[in-house]
XYZ file of C-alpha atoms in Angstrom:
544
model
C -21.583 -14.545 -14.524
C -21.633 -11.134 -12.864
C -19.141 -8.676 -14.389
C -18.179 -5.451 -12.634
C -15.690 -2.706 -13.429
C -14.067 -0.872 -10.521
C -12.171 2.367 -11.265
C -9.821 3.696 -8.581
C -8.698 7.255 -9.374
C -5.616 8.516 -7.549
C -3.710 11.803 -8.063
C -1.015 10.191 -10.238
C -2.642 7.113 -11.755
C -5.885 5.287 -12.443
C -6.395 1.565 -11.739
C -9.183 -0.321 -13.500
C -10.138 -3.735 -12.141
C -12.452 -6.180 -13.906
C -14.298 -8.563 -11.599
C -16.151 -11.691 -12.667
C -18.281 -13.098 -9.852
C -16.240 -10.850 -7.481
C -12.974 -12.489 -8.642
C -10.258 -10.249 -10.068
C -9.518 -11.281 -13.675
C -7.977 -8.138 -15.152
C -6.134 -5.130 -13.747
C -4.912 -2.134 -15.709
C -2.928 0.707 -14.251
C -2.506 3.888 -16.276
C -0.575 7.005 -15.381
C -2.705 10.143 -15.632
C 0.219 11.879 -17.349
C 1.445 8.955 -19.469
C 3.567 9.892 -22.468
C 4.403 7.738 -25.506
C 1.293 5.593 -25.083
C -0.028 3.305 -27.810
C -2.055 5.329 -30.320
C -0.295 8.656 -29.741
C 0.790 10.426 -32.942
C 4.015 12.464 -33.101
C 5.650 14.787 -35.585
C 9.129 13.256 -35.653
C 12.427 13.361 -37.502
C 14.513 10.504 -38.895
C 17.790 10.446 -36.991
C 19.721 7.481 -38.346
C 19.234 4.709 -40.929
C 20.215 1.120 -40.118
C 20.391 -0.762 -43.475
C 21.502 -3.953 -41.693
C 18.241 -3.983 -39.717
C 16.269 -2.473 -42.618
C 15.011 0.086 -40.123
C 15.485 3.649 -38.931
C 15.884 5.305 -35.545
C 13.524 8.252 -35.179
C 13.553 11.148 -32.714
C 10.120 11.528 -31.096
C 11.402 13.365 -28.020
C 11.867 10.248 -25.856
C 15.177 9.712 -24.052
C 15.914 6.842 -26.458
C 15.295 6.979 -30.186
C 12.190 5.177 -31.415
C 12.396 2.233 -33.817
C 10.733 2.232 -37.265
C 11.071 -0.925 -39.372
C 10.622 -1.036 -43.149
C 7.574 -3.312 -42.793
C 5.943 -0.714 -40.496
C 6.045 1.949 -43.225
C 2.887 0.490 -44.746
C 2.167 -0.465 -48.347
C 0.949 3.078 -49.189
C 4.100 4.830 -47.962
C 4.680 6.522 -51.352
C 1.286 8.274 -51.141
C 1.845 9.007 -47.439
C 5.303 10.520 -48.065
C 4.037 12.794 -50.854
C 1.122 13.976 -48.733
C 3.229 14.666 -45.596
C 5.852 16.517 -47.620
C 3.148 18.763 -49.138
C 1.559 19.267 -45.700
C 4.788 20.395 -44.035
C 6.123 22.430 -46.986
C 3.087 24.637 -47.604
C 2.009 25.929 -44.179
C -0.838 28.039 -45.580
C -3.155 25.246 -46.653
C -3.951 21.671 -45.685
C -3.993 19.230 -48.631
C -7.161 17.192 -49.179
C -6.430 13.466 -49.100
C -9.794 12.619 -50.718
C -8.783 14.584 -53.859
C -5.373 12.955 -54.120
C -4.554 10.088 -56.480
C -2.934 7.266 -54.529
C 0.384 5.910 -55.807
C 1.207 2.208 -56.271
C 2.168 0.136 -53.228
C 5.836 -0.013 -52.250
C 7.870 -3.200 -52.691
C 7.447 -5.525 -49.677
C 11.092 -6.592 -50.024
C 12.475 -3.088 -50.437
C 15.224 -1.324 -48.504
C 14.808 1.474 -45.954
C 17.432 3.836 -47.546
C 15.348 3.883 -50.734
C 12.436 5.570 -48.912
C 13.874 7.484 -45.956
C 16.777 9.807 -45.370
C 18.240 11.369 -42.184
C 16.492 14.600 -41.228
C 13.226 13.672 -42.972
C 10.106 14.680 -41.048
C 7.341 12.129 -40.543
C 3.986 11.637 -38.867
C 4.396 8.485 -36.785
C 2.142 6.569 -34.394
C 3.210 4.583 -31.304
C 2.434 0.866 -31.687
C 4.519 -0.368 -28.764
C 5.348 1.623 -25.650
C 8.914 1.945 -24.286
C 9.821 -1.303 -22.516
C 12.902 -1.698 -20.316
C 15.890 -0.285 -22.232
C 14.065 -0.042 -25.561
C 12.431 3.055 -26.984
C 8.943 3.137 -28.545
C 8.168 1.238 -31.738
C 6.542 3.238 -34.530
C 4.469 2.944 -37.657
C 3.600 5.405 -40.398
C 0.276 3.611 -41.007
C -1.774 6.162 -39.079
C -5.131 5.047 -37.660
C -7.848 6.564 -35.452
C -9.806 4.163 -33.278
C -13.416 4.602 -32.271
C -15.954 2.397 -30.564
C -17.368 0.993 -33.816
C -14.841 1.936 -36.501
C -11.123 2.347 -37.111
C -10.242 5.020 -39.685
C -7.114 4.401 -41.817
C -5.958 7.195 -44.160
C -4.236 6.308 -47.489
C -6.361 3.209 -48.043
C -9.679 2.341 -49.651
C -10.091 -1.085 -48.074
C -13.090 -1.950 -45.869
C -12.536 -4.803 -43.393
C -15.130 -6.323 -41.087
C -14.309 -8.001 -37.787
C -14.059 -11.783 -38.038
C -15.989 -12.068 -34.772
C -19.108 -10.974 -36.648
C -20.199 -14.408 -37.858
C -23.366 -13.652 -39.853
C -22.585 -13.216 -43.584
C -25.676 -11.014 -44.036
C -24.551 -8.631 -41.261
C -21.032 -8.498 -42.680
C -22.387 -7.607 -46.107
C -24.734 -4.981 -44.626
C -21.946 -3.271 -42.690
C -19.541 -3.395 -45.629
C -22.102 -1.803 -47.962
C -23.166 0.771 -45.369
C -19.611 1.906 -44.564
C -18.717 1.957 -48.255
C -21.523 4.444 -48.891
C -20.493 6.917 -46.179
C -16.684 6.817 -46.022
C -14.579 9.444 -47.882
C -12.351 8.476 -50.784
C -8.801 7.320 -49.915
C -9.787 6.382 -46.371
C -9.952 2.758 -45.284
C -12.179 1.535 -42.461
C -12.082 -1.451 -40.111
C -15.531 -2.282 -38.767
C -15.228 -3.466 -35.160
C -17.312 -6.187 -33.493
C -19.286 -3.624 -31.478
C -20.730 -2.200 -34.739
C -22.869 -5.297 -35.191
C -26.534 -4.281 -35.473
C -25.810 -0.529 -35.361
C -27.689 1.951 -37.532
C -26.197 4.174 -40.194
C -26.708 7.323 -38.071
C -24.514 5.951 -35.260
C -21.747 4.889 -37.638
C -21.928 8.186 -39.529
C -21.603 10.181 -36.304
C -18.500 8.256 -35.264
C -16.955 8.478 -38.729
C -17.360 12.278 -38.634
C -15.696 12.384 -35.208
C -12.744 10.325 -36.472
C -12.401 12.530 -39.568
C -12.290 15.584 -37.299
C -9.425 13.936 -35.361
C -7.563 13.517 -38.668
C -8.129 17.149 -39.687
C -7.112 18.456 -36.242
C -3.944 16.341 -36.339
C -2.919 17.766 -39.700
C -3.575 21.337 -38.561
C -1.501 20.828 -35.431
C 1.345 19.187 -37.374
C 1.772 22.302 -39.525
C 2.321 24.532 -36.499
C 4.243 22.192 -34.170
C 8.023 22.054 -33.740
C 9.850 18.773 -34.302
C 9.499 16.528 -32.332
C 6.004 17.106 -30.902
C 2.968 15.194 -29.752
C 0.176 16.130 -32.159
C -2.584 13.680 -31.235
C -3.593 11.778 -28.111
C -6.821 10.334 -26.803
C -9.135 12.868 -25.151
C -9.120 10.798 -21.961
C -6.844 7.908 -21.034
C -9.551 6.383 -18.890
C -12.132 6.502 -21.676
C -9.649 4.981 -24.162
C -9.002 2.066 -21.809
C -12.719 1.686 -21.151
C -13.450 1.697 -24.895
C -11.370 -1.454 -25.355
C -12.710 -3.410 -22.378
C -16.297 -2.161 -22.108
C -18.981 -4.785 -22.543
C -22.779 -4.404 -22.433
C -22.750 -7.387 -20.058
C -21.250 -5.244 -17.270
C -23.709 -5.028 -14.389
C -21.970 -2.163 -12.586
C -19.174 0.358 -13.119
C -18.074 1.959 -9.840
C -15.902 5.110 -9.906
C -14.548 7.045 -6.916
C -13.921 10.395 -8.648
C -16.720 12.786 -9.757
C -14.881 14.102 -12.836
C -13.939 10.663 -14.137
C -17.453 9.439 -13.281
C -18.864 12.212 -15.503
C -16.518 11.239 -18.376
C -17.427 7.555 -18.162
C -21.137 8.315 -17.819
C -20.994 10.516 -20.916
C -19.189 7.793 -22.860
C -21.548 4.976 -21.804
C -24.595 7.208 -22.470
C -23.260 7.751 -25.993
C -22.537 4.128 -26.924
C -25.175 2.341 -24.831
C -27.752 4.841 -23.520
C -29.953 2.061 -22.141
C -27.047 1.003 -19.855
C -26.159 4.443 -18.444
C -27.533 3.570 -14.984
C -24.758 1.011 -14.403
C -22.209 3.856 -13.934
C -22.207 4.667 -10.232
C -20.234 7.177 -8.179
C -18.594 5.596 -5.128
C -18.806 8.067 -2.205
C -17.666 6.102 0.842
C -14.463 7.098 2.646
C -13.319 3.448 2.711
C -10.851 2.923 -0.183
C -12.805 1.593 -3.162
C -10.452 -1.351 -3.772
C -10.770 -2.353 -0.102
C -14.571 -2.195 -0.275
C -14.691 -4.602 -3.218
C -11.960 -6.867 -1.779
C -9.593 -6.076 -4.642
C -6.567 -5.020 -2.579
C -6.401 -8.420 -0.896
C -6.713 -10.191 -4.242
C -3.923 -8.059 -5.724
C -1.579 -8.902 -2.850
C -2.354 -12.628 -3.160
C -2.212 -12.718 -6.980
C 0.978 -10.753 -7.642
C 4.484 -11.520 -6.482
C 6.825 -14.362 -7.305
C 4.783 -17.207 -5.779
C 1.054 -17.617 -6.421
C -0.899 -20.341 -4.621
C -4.079 -21.934 -5.876
C -6.190 -24.960 -4.944
C -5.179 -27.645 -2.432
C -1.718 -26.324 -1.634
C -0.369 -26.299 -5.202
C 1.399 -23.159 -6.438
C 3.232 -21.595 -9.371
C 6.449 -19.574 -9.389
C 6.714 -16.725 -11.910
C 10.091 -15.306 -12.932
C 10.685 -12.453 -15.384
C 13.754 -11.913 -17.569
C 14.546 -9.435 -20.331
C 13.714 -11.988 -23.040
C 10.917 -14.115 -21.579
C 8.744 -15.110 -18.630
C 9.257 -18.476 -16.934
C 6.532 -20.226 -14.909
C 7.164 -23.327 -12.786
C 4.256 -25.495 -11.593
C 4.563 -27.241 -8.217
C 2.136 -29.629 -6.533
C 3.142 -28.500 -3.027
C 1.749 -30.355 -0.020
C -1.619 -31.249 -1.529
C -3.810 -32.852 1.113
C -6.261 -34.411 -1.361
C -3.682 -35.968 -3.642
C -4.768 -39.295 -5.109
C -2.630 -42.410 -5.003
C -2.295 -42.345 -8.785
C 0.650 -40.033 -9.486
C -0.266 -39.565 -13.167
C -3.864 -38.496 -12.385
C -2.589 -36.235 -9.622
C -0.145 -34.554 -12.026
C -2.890 -34.009 -14.607
C -5.244 -32.493 -12.035
C -2.590 -30.085 -10.735
C -1.567 -29.102 -14.285
C -5.158 -28.372 -15.334
C -5.740 -26.165 -12.280
C -2.370 -24.488 -12.857
C -3.343 -23.772 -16.480
C -6.475 -21.973 -15.240
C -4.401 -19.803 -12.902
C -1.695 -19.142 -15.518
C -4.284 -17.965 -18.077
C -5.642 -15.598 -15.416
C -2.146 -14.365 -14.523
C -1.301 -13.587 -18.167
C -4.345 -11.309 -18.395
C -3.909 -9.900 -14.911
C -0.257 -8.918 -15.328
C -0.545 -8.270 -19.093
C 2.473 -10.509 -19.633
C 3.696 -10.550 -23.238
C 6.484 -11.908 -25.387
C 7.618 -15.489 -24.822
C 6.202 -17.442 -21.878
C 7.702 -20.843 -21.007
C 5.750 -23.051 -18.582
C 7.314 -26.033 -16.825
C 4.359 -28.276 -16.002
C 4.601 -31.379 -13.821
C 5.807 -34.297 -15.970
C 3.099 -36.595 -17.373
C 3.916 -39.886 -19.075
C 0.670 -40.435 -20.991
C 0.356 -38.723 -24.369
C -3.423 -38.347 -23.986
C -2.918 -36.409 -20.733
C -0.457 -34.047 -22.418
C -2.949 -33.511 -25.262
C -5.752 -32.897 -22.740
C -3.662 -30.198 -21.040
C -2.803 -28.546 -24.369
C -6.453 -28.436 -25.487
C -7.537 -27.127 -22.066
C -5.010 -24.296 -22.258
C -6.193 -23.331 -25.747
C -9.809 -23.347 -24.573
C -9.282 -21.095 -21.539
C -7.030 -18.719 -23.510
C -9.690 -18.281 -26.222
C -11.203 -15.292 -24.381
C -7.859 -13.479 -24.107
C -8.072 -10.272 -26.157
C -4.302 -10.215 -26.808
C -3.073 -12.150 -29.837
C -1.338 -15.347 -28.768
C -0.013 -18.670 -30.004
C 0.270 -21.886 -27.956
C 2.505 -24.862 -28.761
C 1.929 -28.424 -27.484
C 4.083 -29.717 -24.640
C 7.609 -30.676 -25.604
C 9.171 -33.970 -24.562
C 10.653 -32.103 -21.577
C 7.159 -31.139 -20.366
C 7.531 -27.484 -21.397
C 4.753 -25.439 -22.995
C 5.668 -22.351 -25.011
C 3.282 -19.436 -25.476
C 3.790 -16.194 -27.364
C 1.487 -13.345 -26.392
C 1.184 -9.875 -27.882
C 3.164 -7.306 -25.925
C 2.511 -3.601 -26.518
C 3.389 -2.256 -23.059
C 5.469 -3.324 -20.053
C 4.026 -6.136 -17.931
C 2.183 -4.944 -14.835
C 4.560 -5.651 -11.971
C 3.118 -4.925 -8.532
C 5.448 -5.430 -5.577
C 3.547 -7.258 -2.849
C 6.325 -7.178 -0.261
C 6.089 -4.174 2.025
C 8.978 -1.845 2.782
C 9.291 -0.950 6.432
C 7.959 2.614 6.798
C 10.012 3.161 9.947
C 13.535 2.240 8.822
C 13.132 2.755 5.033
C 15.280 -0.300 4.309
C 18.066 0.467 6.798
C 17.411 -2.693 8.786
C 16.458 -0.946 12.012
C 12.990 0.127 13.114
C 11.639 2.360 15.793
C 9.762 0.529 18.577
C 6.283 -0.342 17.279
C 4.950 0.277 20.803
C 5.623 3.989 20.253
C 3.757 4.126 16.947
C 0.479 5.228 18.558
C 2.293 8.109 20.280
C 3.817 9.170 16.950
C 0.457 8.926 15.221
C -1.190 11.032 17.893
C 1.507 13.703 17.493
C 0.827 13.801 13.737
C -2.916 14.198 14.324
C -2.287 16.956 16.887
C -0.081 18.706 14.342
C -2.831 18.606 11.690
C -5.504 19.792 14.136
C -3.597 22.462 16.053
C -0.954 23.685 13.592
C -2.463 23.130 10.142
C -5.977 23.869 11.466
C -7.508 21.140 9.321
C -11.010 19.795 9.917
C -12.926 16.749 8.664
C -9.748 14.950 7.620
C -9.277 11.166 7.441
C -6.376 9.147 8.840
C -5.851 5.782 7.134
C -3.892 3.077 8.958
C -3.245 -0.667 8.623
C -6.350 -2.722 9.599
C -4.493 -4.266 12.572
C -3.612 -0.813 13.916
C -7.188 0.359 13.332
C -8.536 -2.599 15.320
C -6.058 -1.963 18.150
C -6.918 1.743 18.417
C -10.666 1.060 18.430
C -10.769 -1.873 20.853
C -12.598 -1.557 24.163
C -15.569 0.489 25.361
C -13.438 3.623 25.850
C -10.934 3.066 23.068
C -7.758 5.004 22.300
C -9.488 6.387 19.208
C -12.422 7.628 21.291
C -10.102 9.311 23.815
C -8.222 11.061 20.997
C -11.473 12.421 19.546
C -12.580 13.653 22.989
C -9.203 15.348 23.509
C -8.578 16.736 19.994
C -12.152 17.256 18.854
C -14.226 15.289 16.407
C -12.529 16.823 13.390
C -10.986 13.585 12.101
C -11.849 9.963 11.334
C -9.683 6.860 11.595
C -10.231 4.224 8.880
C -8.452 1.020 7.804
C -6.658 0.736 4.455
C -5.497 -2.722 3.378
C -2.911 -1.341 0.969
C -0.829 0.170 3.809
C 2.071 -1.545 5.550
C 1.885 -2.348 9.264
C 3.266 0.940 10.632
C 2.308 3.104 7.676
C -0.363 5.789 7.554
C -1.684 8.484 5.257
C -3.860 11.534 5.859
C -6.380 13.077 3.448
C -8.107 16.420 3.901
C -11.838 16.864 3.305
C -11.186 17.425 -0.417
C -9.332 14.080 -0.432
C -5.959 15.694 -1.082
C -3.121 13.935 0.682
C -1.328 15.821 3.476
C 2.379 14.984 3.479
C 3.011 15.342 7.196
C 6.665 14.466 7.147
C 7.584 17.008 4.504
C 5.400 19.793 5.862
C 6.552 19.375 9.436
C 10.205 18.905 8.513
C 10.142 21.910 6.209
C 8.429 23.982 8.860
C 10.958 22.851 11.446
C 13.976 23.378 9.210
C 12.781 26.822 8.114
C 12.291 27.782 11.772
C 15.839 26.610 12.564
C 17.209 28.587 9.611
C 15.409 31.714 10.790
C 16.740 31.227 14.329
C 20.304 30.731 13.056
C 20.042 33.864 10.910
C 18.611 35.809 13.855
C 21.472 34.648 16.109
C 24.068 35.728 13.531
C 22.502 39.206 13.325
C 22.474 39.477 17.142
C 26.135 38.416 17.302
C 27.115 40.996 14.667
C 25.219 43.742 16.518
C 26.930 42.802 19.774
C 30.355 42.848 18.105
C 29.668 46.226 16.558
């Protein structure tokens, strides 16, 4: 199976697509200025205690207070609380955790008012991003994640990933980490550490310890609330979790991000550094790898798959509901039971893909086509468990109920990826009326003339819908060719599958977008304002 990673860097966000045999199986979209992301550490203040919920609401600077449950305080909260209090009280020195004597674990069945009070300052880490009307969820069990190790202050426990199956390797890693880790710091050894040498693990442990020291130093100087630790690069943090040595290619369309990824891959897998490639073509990278088309066919309410069958996906505040329909299958067998089983098995494949693709979490209820035979229902249940085994998110699957419903719970740490596949009309902006499409080419030509003659831009690119691109380039002496002869060869016209029918966008030679509507309107309005002011002055002079 050929695995490829495609990274599309835009001014405001970064999209990372994972392809397996050119088929889109995972899509992650991250804002380049995302706040309150999982793993961020904040200096925060307790705002209100909720004894009924055994939790507290904490001010981290978000528009809604964050939620901190008693069970998220961690067993070593007594040691943590003493250390943080000393850190924030004495601003002249940073206490050494390795020289501290840890206190006994707190009671698992304790009460939040016994440990927290309003106004208390804490170091908290985001474990679940804000979703819908809810604020972030927090923990005081601070951790720093690396490629091979996870560093956990206020603990001495060493855990080894269960995916490392060899007992000898587990024992080797446990002994190795135990010999290099500082006192009062716990470590989780990740799967990627399998077979690694002590020098590599030592280097990463030192880097994680530096993150801890830098966080403490920043906490002493920061106002409350403040962000005091975040990943060096969002893109690298996402890549760290999904990177696999089996990747054959990683294509990136931005030189700076390409350099970051190349540096990261060269560090963790130097023999694989050549797989990181800079994409230089002017054709949008997602169009080149046929990702845009797959996104538009895979997202939305209705998703079709083999032989005319389809699923309908609905989202609510509490859960996701998926309905399986056989549709007008042309190859349906005469046996209704066998036909239902075949459709359900193919639907299960697509549903497992959709859960990863959209990062759907929480409760998922699937209404499969009814099957009368118990062995068929068991076959479907086992098939779903098998294809979900590779899902990195924690999940639990229940057998089909007597109503034919399957219930799945899947870990949710961020909002589900919801991409709108319907296209808003760029001419009427939802008003219900559009300008004549026949005049679109005239409008487009005016925009290009404005860029060439007024803005004096050269070597810019105009992206249009593929249908419009084909229309403008048809014939021996095409409209596009006439425009270039008339306006000069200072621009190129290229198709972009992500655009709506009468939509366009223009990028300068540095690939910065030119907002024609705003620039022209502002220029026009400012000219009108100047003319009105000039007329008023002339009128006043005439009156005088």
